[in-house]
mmCIF file of C-alpha atoms in Angstrom:
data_model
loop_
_atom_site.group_PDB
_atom_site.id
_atom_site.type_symbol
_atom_site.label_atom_id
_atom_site.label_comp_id
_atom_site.label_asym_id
_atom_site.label_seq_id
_atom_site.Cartn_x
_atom_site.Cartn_y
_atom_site.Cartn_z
ATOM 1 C CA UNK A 20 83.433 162.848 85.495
ATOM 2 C CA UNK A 21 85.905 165.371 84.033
ATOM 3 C CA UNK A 22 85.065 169.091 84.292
ATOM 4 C CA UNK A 23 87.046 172.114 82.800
ATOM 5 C CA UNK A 24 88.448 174.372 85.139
ATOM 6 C CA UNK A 25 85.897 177.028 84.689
ATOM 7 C CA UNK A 26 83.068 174.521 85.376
ATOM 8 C CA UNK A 27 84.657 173.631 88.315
ATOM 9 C CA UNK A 28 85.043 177.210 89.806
ATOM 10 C CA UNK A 29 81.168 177.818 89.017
ATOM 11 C CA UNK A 30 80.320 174.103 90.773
ATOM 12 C CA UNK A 31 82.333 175.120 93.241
ATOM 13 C CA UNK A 32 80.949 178.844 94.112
ATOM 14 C CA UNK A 33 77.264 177.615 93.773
ATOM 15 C CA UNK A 34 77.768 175.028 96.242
ATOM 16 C CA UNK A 35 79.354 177.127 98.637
ATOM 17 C CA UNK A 36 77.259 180.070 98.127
ATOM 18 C CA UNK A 37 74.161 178.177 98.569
ATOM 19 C CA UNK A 38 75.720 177.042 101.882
ATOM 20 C CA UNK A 39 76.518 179.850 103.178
ATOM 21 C CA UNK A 40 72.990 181.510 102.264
ATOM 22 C CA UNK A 41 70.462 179.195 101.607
ATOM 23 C CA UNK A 42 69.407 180.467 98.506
ATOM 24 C CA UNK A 43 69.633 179.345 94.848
ATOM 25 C CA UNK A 44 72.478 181.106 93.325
ATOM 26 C CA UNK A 45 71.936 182.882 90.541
ATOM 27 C CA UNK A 46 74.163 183.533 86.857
ATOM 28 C CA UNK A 47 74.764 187.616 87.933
ATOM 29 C CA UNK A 48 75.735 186.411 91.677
ATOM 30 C CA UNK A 49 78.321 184.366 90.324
ATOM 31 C CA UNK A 50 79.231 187.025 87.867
ATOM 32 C CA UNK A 51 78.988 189.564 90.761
ATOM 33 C CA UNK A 52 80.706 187.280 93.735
ATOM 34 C CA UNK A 53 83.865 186.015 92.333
ATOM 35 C CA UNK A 54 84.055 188.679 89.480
ATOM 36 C CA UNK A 55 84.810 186.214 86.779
ATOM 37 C CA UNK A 56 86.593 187.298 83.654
ATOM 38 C CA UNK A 57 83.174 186.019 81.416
ATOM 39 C CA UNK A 58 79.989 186.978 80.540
ATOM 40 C CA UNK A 59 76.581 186.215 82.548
ATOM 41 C CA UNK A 60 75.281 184.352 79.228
ATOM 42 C CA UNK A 61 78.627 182.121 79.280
ATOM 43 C CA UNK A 62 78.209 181.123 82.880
ATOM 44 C CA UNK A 63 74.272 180.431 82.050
ATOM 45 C CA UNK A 64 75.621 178.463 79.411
ATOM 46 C CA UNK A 65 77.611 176.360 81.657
ATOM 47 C CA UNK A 66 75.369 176.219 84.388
ATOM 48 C CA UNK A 67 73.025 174.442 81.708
ATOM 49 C CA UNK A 68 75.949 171.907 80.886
ATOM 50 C CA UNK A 69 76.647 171.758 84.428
ATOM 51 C CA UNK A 70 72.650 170.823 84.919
ATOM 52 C CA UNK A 71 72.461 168.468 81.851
ATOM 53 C CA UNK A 72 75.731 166.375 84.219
ATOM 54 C CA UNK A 73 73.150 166.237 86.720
ATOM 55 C CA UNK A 74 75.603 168.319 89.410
ATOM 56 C CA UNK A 75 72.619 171.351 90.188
ATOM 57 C CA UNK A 76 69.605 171.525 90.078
ATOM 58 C CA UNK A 77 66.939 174.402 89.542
ATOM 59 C CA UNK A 78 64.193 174.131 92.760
ATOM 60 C CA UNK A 79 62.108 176.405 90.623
ATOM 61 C CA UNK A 80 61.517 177.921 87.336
ATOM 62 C CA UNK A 81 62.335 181.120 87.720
ATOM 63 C CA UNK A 82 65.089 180.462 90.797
ATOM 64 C CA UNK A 83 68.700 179.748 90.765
ATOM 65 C CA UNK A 84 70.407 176.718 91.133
ATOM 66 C CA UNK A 85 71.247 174.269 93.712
ATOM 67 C CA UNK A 86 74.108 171.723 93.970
ATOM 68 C CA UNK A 87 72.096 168.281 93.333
ATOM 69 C CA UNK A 88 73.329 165.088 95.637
ATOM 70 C CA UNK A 89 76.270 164.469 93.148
ATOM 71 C CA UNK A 90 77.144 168.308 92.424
ATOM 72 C CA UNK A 91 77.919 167.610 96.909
ATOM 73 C CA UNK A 92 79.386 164.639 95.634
ATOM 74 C CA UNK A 93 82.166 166.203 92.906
ATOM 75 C CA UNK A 94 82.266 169.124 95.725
ATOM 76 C CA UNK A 95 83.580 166.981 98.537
ATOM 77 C CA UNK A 96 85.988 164.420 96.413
ATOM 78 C CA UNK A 97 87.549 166.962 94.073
ATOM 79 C CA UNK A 98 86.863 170.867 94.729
ATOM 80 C CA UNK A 99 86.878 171.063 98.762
ATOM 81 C CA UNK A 100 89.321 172.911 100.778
ATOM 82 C CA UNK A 101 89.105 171.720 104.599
ATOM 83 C CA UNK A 102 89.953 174.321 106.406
ATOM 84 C CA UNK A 103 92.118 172.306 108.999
ATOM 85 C CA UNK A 104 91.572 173.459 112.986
ATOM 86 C CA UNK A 105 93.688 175.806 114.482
ATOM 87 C CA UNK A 106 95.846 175.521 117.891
ATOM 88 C CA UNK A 107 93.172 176.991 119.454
ATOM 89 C CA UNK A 108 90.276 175.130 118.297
ATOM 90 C CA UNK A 109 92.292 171.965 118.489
ATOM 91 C CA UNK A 110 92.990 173.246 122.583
ATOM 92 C CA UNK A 111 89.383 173.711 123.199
ATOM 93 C CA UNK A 112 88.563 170.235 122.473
ATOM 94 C CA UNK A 113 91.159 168.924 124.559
ATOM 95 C CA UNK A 114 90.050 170.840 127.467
ATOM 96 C CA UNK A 115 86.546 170.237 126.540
ATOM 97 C CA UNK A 116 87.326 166.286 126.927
ATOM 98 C CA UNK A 117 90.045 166.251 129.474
ATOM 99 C CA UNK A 118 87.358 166.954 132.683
ATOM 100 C CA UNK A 119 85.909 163.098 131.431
ATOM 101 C CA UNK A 120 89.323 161.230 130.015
ATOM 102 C CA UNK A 121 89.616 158.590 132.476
ATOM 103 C CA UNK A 122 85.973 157.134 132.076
ATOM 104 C CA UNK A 123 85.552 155.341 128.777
ATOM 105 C CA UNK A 124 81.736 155.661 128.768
ATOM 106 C CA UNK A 125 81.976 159.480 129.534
ATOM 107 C CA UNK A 126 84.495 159.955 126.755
ATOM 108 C CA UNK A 127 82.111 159.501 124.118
ATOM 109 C CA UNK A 128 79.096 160.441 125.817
ATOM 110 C CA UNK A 129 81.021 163.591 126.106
ATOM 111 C CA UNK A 130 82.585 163.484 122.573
ATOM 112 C CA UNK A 131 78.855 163.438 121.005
ATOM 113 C CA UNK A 132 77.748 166.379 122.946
ATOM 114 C CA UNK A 133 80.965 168.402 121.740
ATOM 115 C CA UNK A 134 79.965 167.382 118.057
ATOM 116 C CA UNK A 135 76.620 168.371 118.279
ATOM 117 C CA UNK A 136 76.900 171.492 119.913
ATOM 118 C CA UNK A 137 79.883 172.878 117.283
ATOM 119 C CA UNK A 138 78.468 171.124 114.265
ATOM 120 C CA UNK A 139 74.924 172.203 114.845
ATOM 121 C CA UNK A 140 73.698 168.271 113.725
ATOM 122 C CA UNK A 141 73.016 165.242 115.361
ATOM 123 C CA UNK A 142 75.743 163.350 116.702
ATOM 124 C CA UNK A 143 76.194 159.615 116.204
ATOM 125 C CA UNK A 144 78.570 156.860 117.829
ATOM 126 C CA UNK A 145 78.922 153.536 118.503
ATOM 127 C CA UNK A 146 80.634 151.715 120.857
ATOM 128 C CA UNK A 147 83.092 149.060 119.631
ATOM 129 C CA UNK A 148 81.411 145.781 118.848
ATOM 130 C CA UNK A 149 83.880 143.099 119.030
ATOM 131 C CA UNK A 150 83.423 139.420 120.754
ATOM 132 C CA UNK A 151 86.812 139.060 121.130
ATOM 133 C CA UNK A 152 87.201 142.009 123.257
ATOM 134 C CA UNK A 153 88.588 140.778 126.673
ATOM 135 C CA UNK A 154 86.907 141.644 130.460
ATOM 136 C CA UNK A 155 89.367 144.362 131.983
ATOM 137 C CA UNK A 156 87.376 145.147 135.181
ATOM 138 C CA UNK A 157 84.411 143.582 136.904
ATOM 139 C CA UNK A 158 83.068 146.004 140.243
ATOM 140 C CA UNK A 159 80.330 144.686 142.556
ATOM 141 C CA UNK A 160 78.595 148.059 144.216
ATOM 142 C CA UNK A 161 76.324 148.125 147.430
ATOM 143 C CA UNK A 162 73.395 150.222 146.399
ATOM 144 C CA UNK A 163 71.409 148.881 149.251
ATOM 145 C CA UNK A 164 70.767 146.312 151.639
ATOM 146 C CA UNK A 165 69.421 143.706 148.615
ATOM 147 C CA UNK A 166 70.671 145.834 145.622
ATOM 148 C CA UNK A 167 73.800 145.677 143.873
ATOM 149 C CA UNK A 168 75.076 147.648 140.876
ATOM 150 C CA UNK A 169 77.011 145.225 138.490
ATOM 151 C CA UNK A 170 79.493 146.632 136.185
ATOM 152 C CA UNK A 171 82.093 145.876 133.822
ATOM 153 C CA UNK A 172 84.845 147.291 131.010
ATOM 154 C CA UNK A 173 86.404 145.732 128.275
ATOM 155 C CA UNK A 174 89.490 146.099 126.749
ATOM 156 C CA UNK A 175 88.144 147.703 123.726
ATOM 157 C CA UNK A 176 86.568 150.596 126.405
ATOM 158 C CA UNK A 177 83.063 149.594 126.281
ATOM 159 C CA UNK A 178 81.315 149.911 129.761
ATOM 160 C CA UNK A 179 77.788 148.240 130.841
ATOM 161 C CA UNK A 180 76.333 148.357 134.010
ATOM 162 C CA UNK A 181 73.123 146.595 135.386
ATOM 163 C CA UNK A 182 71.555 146.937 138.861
ATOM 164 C CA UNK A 183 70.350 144.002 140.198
ATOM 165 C CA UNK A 184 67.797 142.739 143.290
ATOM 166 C CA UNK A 185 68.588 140.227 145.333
ATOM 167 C CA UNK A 186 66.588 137.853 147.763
ATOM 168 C CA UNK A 187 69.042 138.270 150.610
ATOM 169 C CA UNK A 188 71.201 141.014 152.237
ATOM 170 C CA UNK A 189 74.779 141.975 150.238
ATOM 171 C CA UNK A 190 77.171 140.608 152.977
ATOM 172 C CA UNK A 191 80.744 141.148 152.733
ATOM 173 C CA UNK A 192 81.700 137.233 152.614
ATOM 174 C CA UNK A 193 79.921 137.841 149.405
ATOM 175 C CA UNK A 194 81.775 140.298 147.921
ATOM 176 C CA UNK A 195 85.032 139.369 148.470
ATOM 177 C CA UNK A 196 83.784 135.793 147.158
ATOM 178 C CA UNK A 197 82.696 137.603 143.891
ATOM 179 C CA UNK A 198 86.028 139.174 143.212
ATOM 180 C CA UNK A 199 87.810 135.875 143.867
ATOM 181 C CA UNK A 200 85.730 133.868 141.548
ATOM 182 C CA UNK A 201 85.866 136.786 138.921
ATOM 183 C CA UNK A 202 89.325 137.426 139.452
ATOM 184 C CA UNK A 203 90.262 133.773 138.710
ATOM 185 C CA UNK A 204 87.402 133.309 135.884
ATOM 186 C CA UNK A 205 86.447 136.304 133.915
ATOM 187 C CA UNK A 206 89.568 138.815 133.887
ATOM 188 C CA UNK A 207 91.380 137.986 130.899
ATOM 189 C CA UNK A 208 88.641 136.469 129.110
ATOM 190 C CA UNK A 209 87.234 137.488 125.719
ATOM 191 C CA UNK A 210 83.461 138.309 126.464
ATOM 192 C CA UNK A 211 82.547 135.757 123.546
ATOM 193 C CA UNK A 212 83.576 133.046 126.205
ATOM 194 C CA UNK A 213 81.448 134.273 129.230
ATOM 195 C CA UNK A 214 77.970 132.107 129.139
ATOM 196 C CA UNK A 215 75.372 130.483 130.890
ATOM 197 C CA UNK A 216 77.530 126.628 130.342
ATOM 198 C CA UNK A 217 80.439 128.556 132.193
ATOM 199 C CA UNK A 218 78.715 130.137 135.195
ATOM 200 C CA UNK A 219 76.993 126.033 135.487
ATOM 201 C CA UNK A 220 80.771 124.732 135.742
ATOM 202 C CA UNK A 221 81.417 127.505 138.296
ATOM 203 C CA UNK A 222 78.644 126.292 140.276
ATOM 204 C CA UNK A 223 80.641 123.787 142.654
ATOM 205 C CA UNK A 224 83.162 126.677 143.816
ATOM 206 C CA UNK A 225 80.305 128.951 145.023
ATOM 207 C CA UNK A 226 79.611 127.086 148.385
ATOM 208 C CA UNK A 227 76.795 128.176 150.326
ATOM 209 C CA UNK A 228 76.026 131.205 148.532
ATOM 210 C CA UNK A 229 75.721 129.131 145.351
ATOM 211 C CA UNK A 230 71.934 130.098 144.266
ATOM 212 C CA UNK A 231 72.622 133.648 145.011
ATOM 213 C CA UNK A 232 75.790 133.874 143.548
ATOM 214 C CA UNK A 233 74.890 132.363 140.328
ATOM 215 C CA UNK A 234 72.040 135.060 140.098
ATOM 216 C CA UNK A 235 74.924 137.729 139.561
ATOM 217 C CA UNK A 236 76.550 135.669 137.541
ATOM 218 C CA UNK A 237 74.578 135.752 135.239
ATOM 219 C CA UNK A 238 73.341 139.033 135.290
ATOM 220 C CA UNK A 239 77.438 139.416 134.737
ATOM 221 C CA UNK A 240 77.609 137.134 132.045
ATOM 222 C CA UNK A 241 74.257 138.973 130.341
ATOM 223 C CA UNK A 242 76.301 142.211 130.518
ATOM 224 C CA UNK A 243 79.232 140.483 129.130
ATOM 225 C CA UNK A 244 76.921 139.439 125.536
ATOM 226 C CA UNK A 245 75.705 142.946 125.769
ATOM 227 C CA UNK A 246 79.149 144.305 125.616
ATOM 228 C CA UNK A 247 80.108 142.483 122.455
ATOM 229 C CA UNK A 248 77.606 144.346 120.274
ATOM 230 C CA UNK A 249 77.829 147.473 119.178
ATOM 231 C CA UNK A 250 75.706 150.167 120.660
ATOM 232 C CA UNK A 251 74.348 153.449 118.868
ATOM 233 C CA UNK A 252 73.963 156.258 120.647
ATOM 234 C CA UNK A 253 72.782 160.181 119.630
ATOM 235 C CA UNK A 254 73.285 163.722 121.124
ATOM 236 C CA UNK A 255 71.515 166.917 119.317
ATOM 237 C CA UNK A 256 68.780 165.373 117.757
ATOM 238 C CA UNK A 257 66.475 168.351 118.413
ATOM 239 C CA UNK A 258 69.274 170.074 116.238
ATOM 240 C CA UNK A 259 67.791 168.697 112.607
ATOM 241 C CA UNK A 260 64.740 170.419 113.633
ATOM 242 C CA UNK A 261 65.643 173.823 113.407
ATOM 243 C CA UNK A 262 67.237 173.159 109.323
ATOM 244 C CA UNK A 263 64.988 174.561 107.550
ATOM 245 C CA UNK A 264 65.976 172.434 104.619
ATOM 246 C CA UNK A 265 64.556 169.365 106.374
ATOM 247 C CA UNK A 266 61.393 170.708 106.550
ATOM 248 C CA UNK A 267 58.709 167.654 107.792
ATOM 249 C CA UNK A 268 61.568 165.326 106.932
ATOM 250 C CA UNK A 269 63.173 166.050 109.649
ATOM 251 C CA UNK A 270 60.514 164.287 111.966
ATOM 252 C CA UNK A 271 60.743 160.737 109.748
ATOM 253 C CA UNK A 272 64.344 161.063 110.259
ATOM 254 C CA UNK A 273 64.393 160.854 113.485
ATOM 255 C CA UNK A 274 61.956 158.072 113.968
ATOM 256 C CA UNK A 275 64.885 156.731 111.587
ATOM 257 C CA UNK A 276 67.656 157.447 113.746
ATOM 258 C CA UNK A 277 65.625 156.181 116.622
ATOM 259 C CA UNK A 278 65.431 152.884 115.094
ATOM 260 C CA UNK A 279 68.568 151.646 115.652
ATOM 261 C CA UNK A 280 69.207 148.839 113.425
ATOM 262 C CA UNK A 281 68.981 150.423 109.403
ATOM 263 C CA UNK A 282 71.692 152.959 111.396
ATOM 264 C CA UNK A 283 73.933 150.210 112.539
ATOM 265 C CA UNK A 284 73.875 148.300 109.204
ATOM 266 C CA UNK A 285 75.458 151.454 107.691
ATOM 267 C CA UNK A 286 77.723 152.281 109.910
ATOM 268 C CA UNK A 287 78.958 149.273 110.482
ATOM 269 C CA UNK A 288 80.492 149.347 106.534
ATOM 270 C CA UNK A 289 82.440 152.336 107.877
ATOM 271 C CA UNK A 290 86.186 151.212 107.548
ATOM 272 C CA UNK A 291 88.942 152.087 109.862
ATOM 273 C CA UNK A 292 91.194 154.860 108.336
ATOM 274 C CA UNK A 293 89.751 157.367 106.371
ATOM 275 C CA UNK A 294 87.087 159.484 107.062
ATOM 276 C CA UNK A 295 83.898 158.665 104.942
ATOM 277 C CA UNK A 296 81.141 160.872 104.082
ATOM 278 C CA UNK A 297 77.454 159.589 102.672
ATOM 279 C CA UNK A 298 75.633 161.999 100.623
ATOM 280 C CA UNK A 299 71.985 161.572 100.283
ATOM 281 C CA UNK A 300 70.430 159.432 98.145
ATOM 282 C CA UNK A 301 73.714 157.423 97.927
ATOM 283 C CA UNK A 302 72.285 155.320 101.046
ATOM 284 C CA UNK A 303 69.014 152.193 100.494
ATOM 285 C CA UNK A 304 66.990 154.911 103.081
ATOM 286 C CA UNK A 305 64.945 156.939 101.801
ATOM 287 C CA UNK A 306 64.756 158.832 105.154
ATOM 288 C CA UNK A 307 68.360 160.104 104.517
ATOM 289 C CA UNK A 308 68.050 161.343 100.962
ATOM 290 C CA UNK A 309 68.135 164.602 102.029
ATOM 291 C CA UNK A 310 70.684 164.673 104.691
ATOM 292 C CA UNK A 311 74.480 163.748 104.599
ATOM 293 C CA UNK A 312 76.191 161.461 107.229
ATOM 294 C CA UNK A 313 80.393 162.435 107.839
ATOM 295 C CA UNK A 314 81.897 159.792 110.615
ATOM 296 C CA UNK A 315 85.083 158.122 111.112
ATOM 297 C CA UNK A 316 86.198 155.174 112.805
ATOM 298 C CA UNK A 317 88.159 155.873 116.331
ATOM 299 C CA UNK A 318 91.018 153.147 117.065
ATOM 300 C CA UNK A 319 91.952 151.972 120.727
ATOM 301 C CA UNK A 320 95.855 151.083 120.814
ATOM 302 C CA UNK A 321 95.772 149.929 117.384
ATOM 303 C CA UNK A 322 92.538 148.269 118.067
ATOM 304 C CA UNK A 323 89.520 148.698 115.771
ATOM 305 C CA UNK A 324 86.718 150.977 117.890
ATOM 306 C CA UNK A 325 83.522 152.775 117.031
ATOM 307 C CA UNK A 326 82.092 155.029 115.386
ATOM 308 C CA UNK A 327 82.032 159.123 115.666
ATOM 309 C CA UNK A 328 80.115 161.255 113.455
ATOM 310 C CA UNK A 329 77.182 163.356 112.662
ATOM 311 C CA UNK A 330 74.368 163.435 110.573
ATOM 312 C CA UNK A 331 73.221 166.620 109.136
ATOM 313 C CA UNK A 332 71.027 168.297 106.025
ATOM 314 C CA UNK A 333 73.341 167.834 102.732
ATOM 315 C CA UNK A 334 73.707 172.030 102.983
ATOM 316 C CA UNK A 335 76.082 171.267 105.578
ATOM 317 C CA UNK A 336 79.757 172.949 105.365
ATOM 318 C CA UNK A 337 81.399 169.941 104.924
ATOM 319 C CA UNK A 338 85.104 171.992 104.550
ATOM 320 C CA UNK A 339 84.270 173.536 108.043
ATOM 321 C CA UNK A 340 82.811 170.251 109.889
ATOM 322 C CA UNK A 341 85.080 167.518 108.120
ATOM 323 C CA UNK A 342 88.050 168.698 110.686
ATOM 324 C CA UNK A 343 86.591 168.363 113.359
ATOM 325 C CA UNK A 344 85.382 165.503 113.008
ATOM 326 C CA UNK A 345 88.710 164.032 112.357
ATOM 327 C CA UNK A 346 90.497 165.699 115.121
ATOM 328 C CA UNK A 347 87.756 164.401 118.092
ATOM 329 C CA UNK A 348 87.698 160.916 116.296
ATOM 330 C CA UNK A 349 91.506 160.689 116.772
ATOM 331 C CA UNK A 350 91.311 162.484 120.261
ATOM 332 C CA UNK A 351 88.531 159.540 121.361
ATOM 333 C CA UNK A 352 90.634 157.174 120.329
ATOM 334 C CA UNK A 353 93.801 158.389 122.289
ATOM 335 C CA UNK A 354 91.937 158.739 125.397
ATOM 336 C CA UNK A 355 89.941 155.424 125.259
ATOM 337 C CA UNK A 356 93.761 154.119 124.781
ATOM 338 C CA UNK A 357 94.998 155.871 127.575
ATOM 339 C CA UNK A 358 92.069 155.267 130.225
ATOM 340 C CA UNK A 359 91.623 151.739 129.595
ATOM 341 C CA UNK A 360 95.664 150.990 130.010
ATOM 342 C CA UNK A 361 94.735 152.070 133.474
ATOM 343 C CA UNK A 362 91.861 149.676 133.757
ATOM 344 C CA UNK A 363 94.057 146.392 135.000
ATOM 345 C CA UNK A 364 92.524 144.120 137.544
ATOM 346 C CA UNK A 365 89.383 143.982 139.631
ATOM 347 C CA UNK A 366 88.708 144.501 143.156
ATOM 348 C CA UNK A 367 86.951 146.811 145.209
ATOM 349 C CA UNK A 368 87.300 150.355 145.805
ATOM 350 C CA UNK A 369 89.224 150.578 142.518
ATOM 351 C CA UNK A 370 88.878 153.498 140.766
#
C-alpha cells in the first residue's frame, strides 16, 4: 500500500497519539500537535482517504479516529522509529539476570518476570522443543528416606525435574549405581533415544536392585519425552486486566492463554532471526483480535531455542517495547549458552 508523505505523517501521529492517550485523535489535535503547514479540512480530507484504506477507524460518530489492525500494521513495517535501549537500560537487564545466569530454568523464569514487569503485558516463553537435544546432566537427590528428586538438563537448556516414591530406603549402593548406569547410558544421548525398550535392555546390568532401579528409570526416561516438547510458560497475566482497552476480553484471553495448545501452534511458526510481531485479527483466534503478540526466537550456541515475548492490547508502544524485547531475547540466549557449556557430566554433588 503506497501512501504520500503527508498521509503518512497523519497515520503516523494518530497512532502514536492514541497511544500515548487513549483517546481518538481528532483533525484540530493533529493540526494543533505537530503544527502542520495545512488546513484542518485538508487533514479531514485525508483522514477520510486514510479511513476509506481501511488504516483508522472512527469508534464513534462524533469521536476521532483510531488506528484500525492494519493502520498498526503500516505503523510497525514502515513508519516506526524504535527507540533502541540505552547503556543504562541495557545494564539493568544484565544485572537484573546475572543473580540467576547459571540455572537454565531460572534464566527464563526470570527473563519473563523482567518482561512483564517493564512491558506492563503478559509475558510468554517456551522452552526449546527439540528431540534431538542431547542429556547433559542427570542428578539423583535424597529428599527422604523413600523419596528421591529426579532431574535432568539438556543440551538445548531445558530442565525437568520429578520427585519420585519409592518402596524401599535410598541407600547409597544405589546411588552411585544410578550414576554409573546413567553415566554409561544416557549422557550423550539425544532424549528422542531414551524409552521404555532401552531401560528393558538395561535391565540385566541392574543386579539386585533391578525392580527398583527400573522404577527411576523410567520416571528418568518419562522426564526425558517431556523434555523434547516444548513448554509454554506466562508471567504478568493479571497485567491485561488493568488495559482498559481489553475490557471483558481480557478474561477470554486468558482462558486462551491458559490453554496451551492454540498458543503453541502459533508460536511455534515463529522463525529464528528476526523479531516478529502479530497484530490482531491477523491470527485464526478470535480471542487475540484485539491484542498484539511481539516475540523472538532466543538461540543457544547457534542452536535453535524458544520463544520470548509478550502479549499485550494492540495500543501497545510497540517503538518503546520492540527493544527490549530484542535485547533480553539475545541476552537469554547468551546465558543459556554460557550456563549449559558448564553443564558437562553427571555425578553427585555437582553443581
Amino acid at each position: 500500500m503506497e501512501l504520500s508523505e503527508r498521509r503518512q505523517r497523519i497515520l503516523a501521529a494518530i497512532v502514536e497519539q492514541f497511544i500515548a492517550s487513549g483517546d481518538p485523535v481528532g483533525s484540530k489535535a493533529l493540526c494543533s500537535l505537530f503544527e502542520m503547514q495545512v488546513s484542518s479540512a485538508t487533514i479531514r480530507n485525508e483522514m477520510a482517504a486514510l479511513a476509506e484504506l481501511g488504516l483508522i477507524e472512527q469508534p464513534h460518530t462524533s469521536a476521532g479516529r483510531v488506528p484500525s489492525h492494519l493502520g498498526y500494521r503500516y505503523y510497525v513495517d514502515h513508519l516506526m522509529n524504535c527507540r533502541a535501549l540505552g547503556a543504562r537500560q541495557r545494564h539493568a537487564l544484565e544485572e537484573s539476570m546475572a543473580a540467576h545466569s547459571g540455572d537454565p530454568e531460572q534464566i527464563l523464569e526470570q527473563a519473563g518476570e523482567l518482561l512483564a514487569e517493564i512491558t506492563n503485558c503478559a509475558a510468554v516463553f517456551t522452552t526449546p522443543a527439540d528431540e534431538s537435544a542431547v542429556i547433559r546432566k542427570v542428578d539423583l537427590l535424597p529428599m527422604g528416606e523413600r523419596t528421591i528428586m529426579l532431574m535432568l538438563v539438556t543440551s538445548n537448556g531445558v530442565v525437568r525435574s520429578r520427585g519420585c516414591r519409592l518402596p524401599r530406603p535410598v541407600t547409597a549402593e544405589l546411588i552411585e549405581n544410578f550414576y554409573a548406569i546413567t553415566e554409561h547410558t544416557f549422557l550423550g544421548q539425544p532424549v528422542a533415544n531414551i524409552n521404555l525398550v532401552l531401560i528393558k535392555r538395561l535391565t540385566p546390568l541392574l543386579g539386585d536392585d533391578a525392580a527398583l532401579m527400573q522404577q527411576i528409570l523410567i520416571a528418568l526416561s518419562e522426564l526425558a519425552w517431556d523434555a523434547a516438547k516444548e513448554e509454554i510458560l506466562l508471567e504478568g497475566q493479571t497485567n491485561l486486566l488493568h488495559h482498559r482497552e481489553l475490557g471483558d476480553n481480557a478474561y477470554e484471553l486468558l482462558e486462551f492463554l491458559g490453554s496451551g495448545e492454540p498458543m503453541s501452534q502459533l508460536l511455534a511458526t515463529t522463525p529464528s532471526g528476526p523479531l516478529r510481531v502479530i497484530i490482531g485479527r491477523e491470527t485464526p483466534f478470535h480471542e487475540l483480535e484485539n491484542s498484539s503478540l511481539i516475540v523472538a526466537r532466543y538461540t543457544i550456541s547457534g542452536r535453535r531455542g524458544g520463544v520470548l515475548g509478550i502479549i499485550g492490547p494492540t495500543r501497545i508502544d510497540y517503538a518503546k517495547l520492540i527493544p527490549n524485547v530484542e535485547y533480553l531475547t539475545k541476552l537469554v540466549g547468551r546465558l543459556l549458552g554460557e550456563a549449559l557449556g558448564g553443564s558437562e557430566g553427571s555425578g553427585p554433588g555437582e553443581p
